Short mmCIF file of C-alpha atoms in Angstrom, two decimals:
data_model
loop_
_atom_site.label_atom_id
_atom_site.label_comp_id
_atom_site.label_asym_id
_atom_site.label_seq_id
_atom_site.Cartn_x
_atom_site.Cartn_y
_atom_site.Cartn_z
CA ALA R 16 79.61 60.63 61.27
CA GLN R 17 80.65 61.77 64.70
CA LEU R 18 80.93 58.06 66.04
CA ALA R 19 82.98 56.97 62.78
CA THR R 20 85.36 60.04 63.39
CA HIS R 21 85.58 59.25 67.21
CA LEU R 22 86.14 55.35 66.54
CA GLU R 23 88.95 56.12 63.64
CA SER R 24 90.66 58.54 65.97
CA ALA R 25 90.44 56.81 69.22
CA LEU R 26 91.41 53.37 67.87
CA ASP R 27 93.86 54.60 65.30
CA LEU R 28 92.00 52.43 62.65
CA ASP R 29 93.32 51.67 59.17
CA TYR R 30 90.00 51.08 57.64
CA PRO R 31 86.89 53.09 58.25
CA PRO R 32 84.19 51.59 60.12
CA VAL R 33 81.30 50.02 58.04
CA ALA R 34 77.49 50.03 58.87
CA MET R 35 74.91 47.78 57.78
CA ALA R 36 71.06 47.79 58.04
CA ARG R 37 68.62 44.95 57.08
CA VAL R 38 65.63 46.52 55.03
CA ASN R 39 62.34 45.31 53.44
CA GLN R 40 63.09 47.33 50.24
CA GLN R 41 65.79 49.45 48.47
CA PRO R 42 65.59 52.79 50.01
CA ASP R 43 65.18 55.90 47.93
CA GLY R 44 68.36 57.47 46.81
CA ILE R 45 70.51 54.37 47.67
CA VAL R 46 72.03 52.56 44.74
CA ALA R 47 71.58 48.87 44.20
CA TRP R 48 74.69 46.63 43.91
CA THR R 49 74.28 44.44 40.75
CA GLN R 50 77.47 42.48 40.56
CA ALA R 51 77.57 39.05 41.59
CA GLU R 52 79.56 38.59 44.98
CA PRO R 53 81.16 35.24 46.17
CA SER R 54 79.82 36.04 49.76
CA ALA R 55 77.88 38.13 52.06
CA CYS R 56 81.14 39.31 53.85
CA SER R 57 82.42 40.45 50.49
CA PHE R 58 80.14 43.45 50.76
CA TRP R 59 81.76 44.44 54.03
CA ARG R 60 84.94 45.54 52.29
CA ARG R 61 83.15 47.15 49.40
CA ALA R 62 81.13 49.17 51.93
CA GLU R 63 84.10 51.02 52.95
CA HIS R 64 83.82 53.25 49.95
CA GLU R 65 80.07 53.98 49.32
CA VAL R 66 76.60 53.34 50.57
CA PHE R 67 74.60 50.76 48.65
CA PHE R 68 71.65 48.30 48.68
CA ALA R 69 72.20 44.50 48.27
CA ASP R 70 68.99 42.41 47.56
CA GLU R 71 68.78 38.82 48.92
CA LEU R 72 69.87 37.47 45.47
CA SER R 73 73.02 39.42 45.74
CA HIS R 74 73.71 37.52 48.89
CA MET R 75 73.32 33.85 47.32
CA GLY R 76 76.84 33.16 46.27
CA CYS R 77 77.51 31.88 49.81
CA PRO R 78 74.55 29.85 51.06
CA ILE R 79 75.73 29.96 54.49
CA GLY R 80 75.98 33.74 54.48
CA ALA R 81 72.52 34.05 52.89
CA LEU R 82 71.31 31.78 55.75
CA VAL R 83 73.00 33.87 58.47
CA MET R 84 71.65 37.01 56.90
CA GLY R 85 67.99 35.54 57.22
CA PHE R 86 67.33 35.21 53.54
CA GLU R 87 64.85 32.56 52.08
CA LEU R 88 66.93 30.00 50.01
CA SER R 89 65.31 28.44 47.00
CA GLY R 90 65.25 24.68 46.55
CA PRO R 91 68.69 24.67 44.63
CA LYS R 92 70.26 26.94 47.00
CA GLN R 93 68.95 25.13 50.07
CA GLU R 94 70.42 21.87 48.57
CA GLU R 95 73.72 23.54 47.94
CA LEU R 96 73.73 24.73 51.67
CA MET R 97 72.91 21.22 52.89
CA ASN R 98 75.96 19.81 50.65
CA LEU R 99 78.33 22.43 51.94
CA ILE R 100 77.42 21.90 55.67
CA GLY R 101 77.68 18.16 54.99
CA ASN R 102 81.13 18.72 53.61
CA MET R 103 82.16 20.86 56.56
CA CYS R 104 80.98 18.27 58.99
CA ALA R 105 82.71 15.60 57.08
CA VAL R 106 86.07 17.19 57.37
CA ALA R 107 85.41 18.17 60.99
CA TYR R 108 85.12 21.92 60.26
CA LEU R 109 81.74 22.03 61.81
CA HIS R 110 80.25 19.30 64.09
CA GLU R 111 76.59 18.28 63.37
CA ASP R 112 75.54 19.41 66.82
CA GLU R 113 76.69 23.10 65.82
CA VAL R 114 74.79 23.27 62.67
CA ASN R 115 71.42 24.49 64.47
CA LEU R 116 73.45 26.78 66.41
CA ILE R 117 74.98 28.76 63.81
CA PRO R 118 73.86 32.51 64.52
CA LYS R 119 71.26 33.80 62.01
CA PHE R 120 69.24 36.84 61.69
CA ASP R 121 65.27 36.30 61.78
CA PRO R 122 63.73 36.11 58.19
CA GLY R 123 61.84 38.87 56.93
CA PRO R 124 63.97 41.76 55.47
CA THR R 125 64.85 41.25 51.89
CA GLY R 126 67.97 43.07 51.39
CA VAL R 127 70.65 44.97 53.36
CA VAL R 128 72.14 48.61 53.14
CA TYR R 129 75.83 48.69 53.49
CA GLY R 130 78.22 51.59 53.67
CA PRO R 131 80.74 53.73 55.47
CA LEU R 132 79.59 54.37 59.02
CA ALA R 133 80.50 58.26 58.42
CA ASP R 134 78.05 58.42 55.57
CA PHE R 135 75.22 55.91 56.69
CA PRO R 136 71.87 57.30 56.21
CA LEU R 137 69.97 54.57 58.24
CA GLU R 138 70.18 53.46 61.92
CA PRO R 139 72.68 50.62 61.66
CA ASP R 140 71.88 47.02 62.81
CA ASN R 141 75.64 46.44 63.19
CA VAL R 142 78.93 48.44 62.87
CA ILE R 143 81.83 46.50 61.47
CA LEU R 144 85.33 47.29 62.48
CA TRP R 145 88.80 45.78 61.39
CA ILE R 146 90.99 45.95 64.30
CA THR R 147 94.12 44.69 65.81
CA PRO R 148 94.42 42.71 69.21
CA LYS R 149 95.51 46.16 70.87
CA GLN R 150 92.66 47.96 69.37
CA THR R 151 90.37 45.10 70.48
CA MET R 152 91.50 45.57 74.10
CA TYR R 153 90.89 49.36 74.03
CA LEU R 154 87.42 48.99 72.55
CA GLU R 155 86.58 46.00 75.04
CA GLU R 156 87.55 48.36 78.03
CA ALA R 157 85.60 51.23 76.47
CA LEU R 158 82.59 49.19 76.31
CA GLY R 159 82.83 47.69 79.85
CA GLY R 160 83.57 44.09 78.55
CA THR R 161 86.66 43.78 80.62
CA ARG R 162 84.91 43.94 83.82
CA TRP R 163 84.96 40.69 85.81
CA SER R 164 81.32 41.21 86.52
CA GLY R 165 80.34 42.48 83.16
CA GLN R 166 79.57 40.81 79.80
CA THR R 167 81.86 38.73 77.78
CA THR R 168 82.87 39.11 74.27
CA THR R 169 81.91 36.34 72.00
CA VAL R 170 84.63 35.28 69.46
CA PHE R 171 83.84 33.59 66.23
CA GLY R 172 86.08 31.77 63.80
CA ARG R 173 83.41 30.51 61.47
CA PRO R 174 81.28 31.42 59.66
CA ALA R 175 82.64 34.92 59.85
CA CYS R 176 79.33 36.44 59.16
CA GLY R 177 77.66 34.68 62.15
CA VAL R 178 79.18 37.51 64.24
CA LEU R 179 76.72 39.94 62.90
CA PRO R 180 73.42 38.37 64.18
CA ALA R 181 75.15 37.25 67.39
CA SER R 182 76.11 40.86 68.27
CA ALA R 183 72.70 42.36 67.07
CA SER R 184 70.82 40.01 69.29
CA THR R 185 72.66 40.77 72.43
CA GLY R 186 73.78 44.50 71.64
CA GLU R 187 77.12 43.63 72.42
CA MET R 188 80.54 43.58 70.85
CA SER R 189 81.56 40.26 69.16
CA LEU R 190 84.70 39.36 67.26
CA SER R 191 85.32 37.35 64.32
CA LEU R 192 88.82 36.03 63.48
#
């Protein structure tokens, strides 16, 4: 809660920071999300308002998002994923040599807890912020990413959810446009 308050105040955020943690089962006391969602990233905005658990089936509206989140795709969903990736390659949205490089979490957990960082009951895997270029600059400076000898920020355009495993694997800030 203290970090959320500090981020909101220091960056003058328009939206509250959101946290997420991949888990093996629905934690006690955390409600399950039961509505179908079109994509994994749809949960991010919903998480501004409440803490909830979404199982792997809830993430299957977007096969790429499900892949990125490290979930096992069934035969039909795997086929849907391959058709989607094929279409993306056909229109040069993705190049074939990029497909295996899409960041993804390791398989294992079967769901995700999402919620406002201020109320998050678990150690988050990621914290998600909606920030402007000016806020990005301030955050980058505060995290030491602007040093010439320091780390660099990774910027993603697609898939947006790829930013989560990329950031979690490095422990550094990543941006998704």
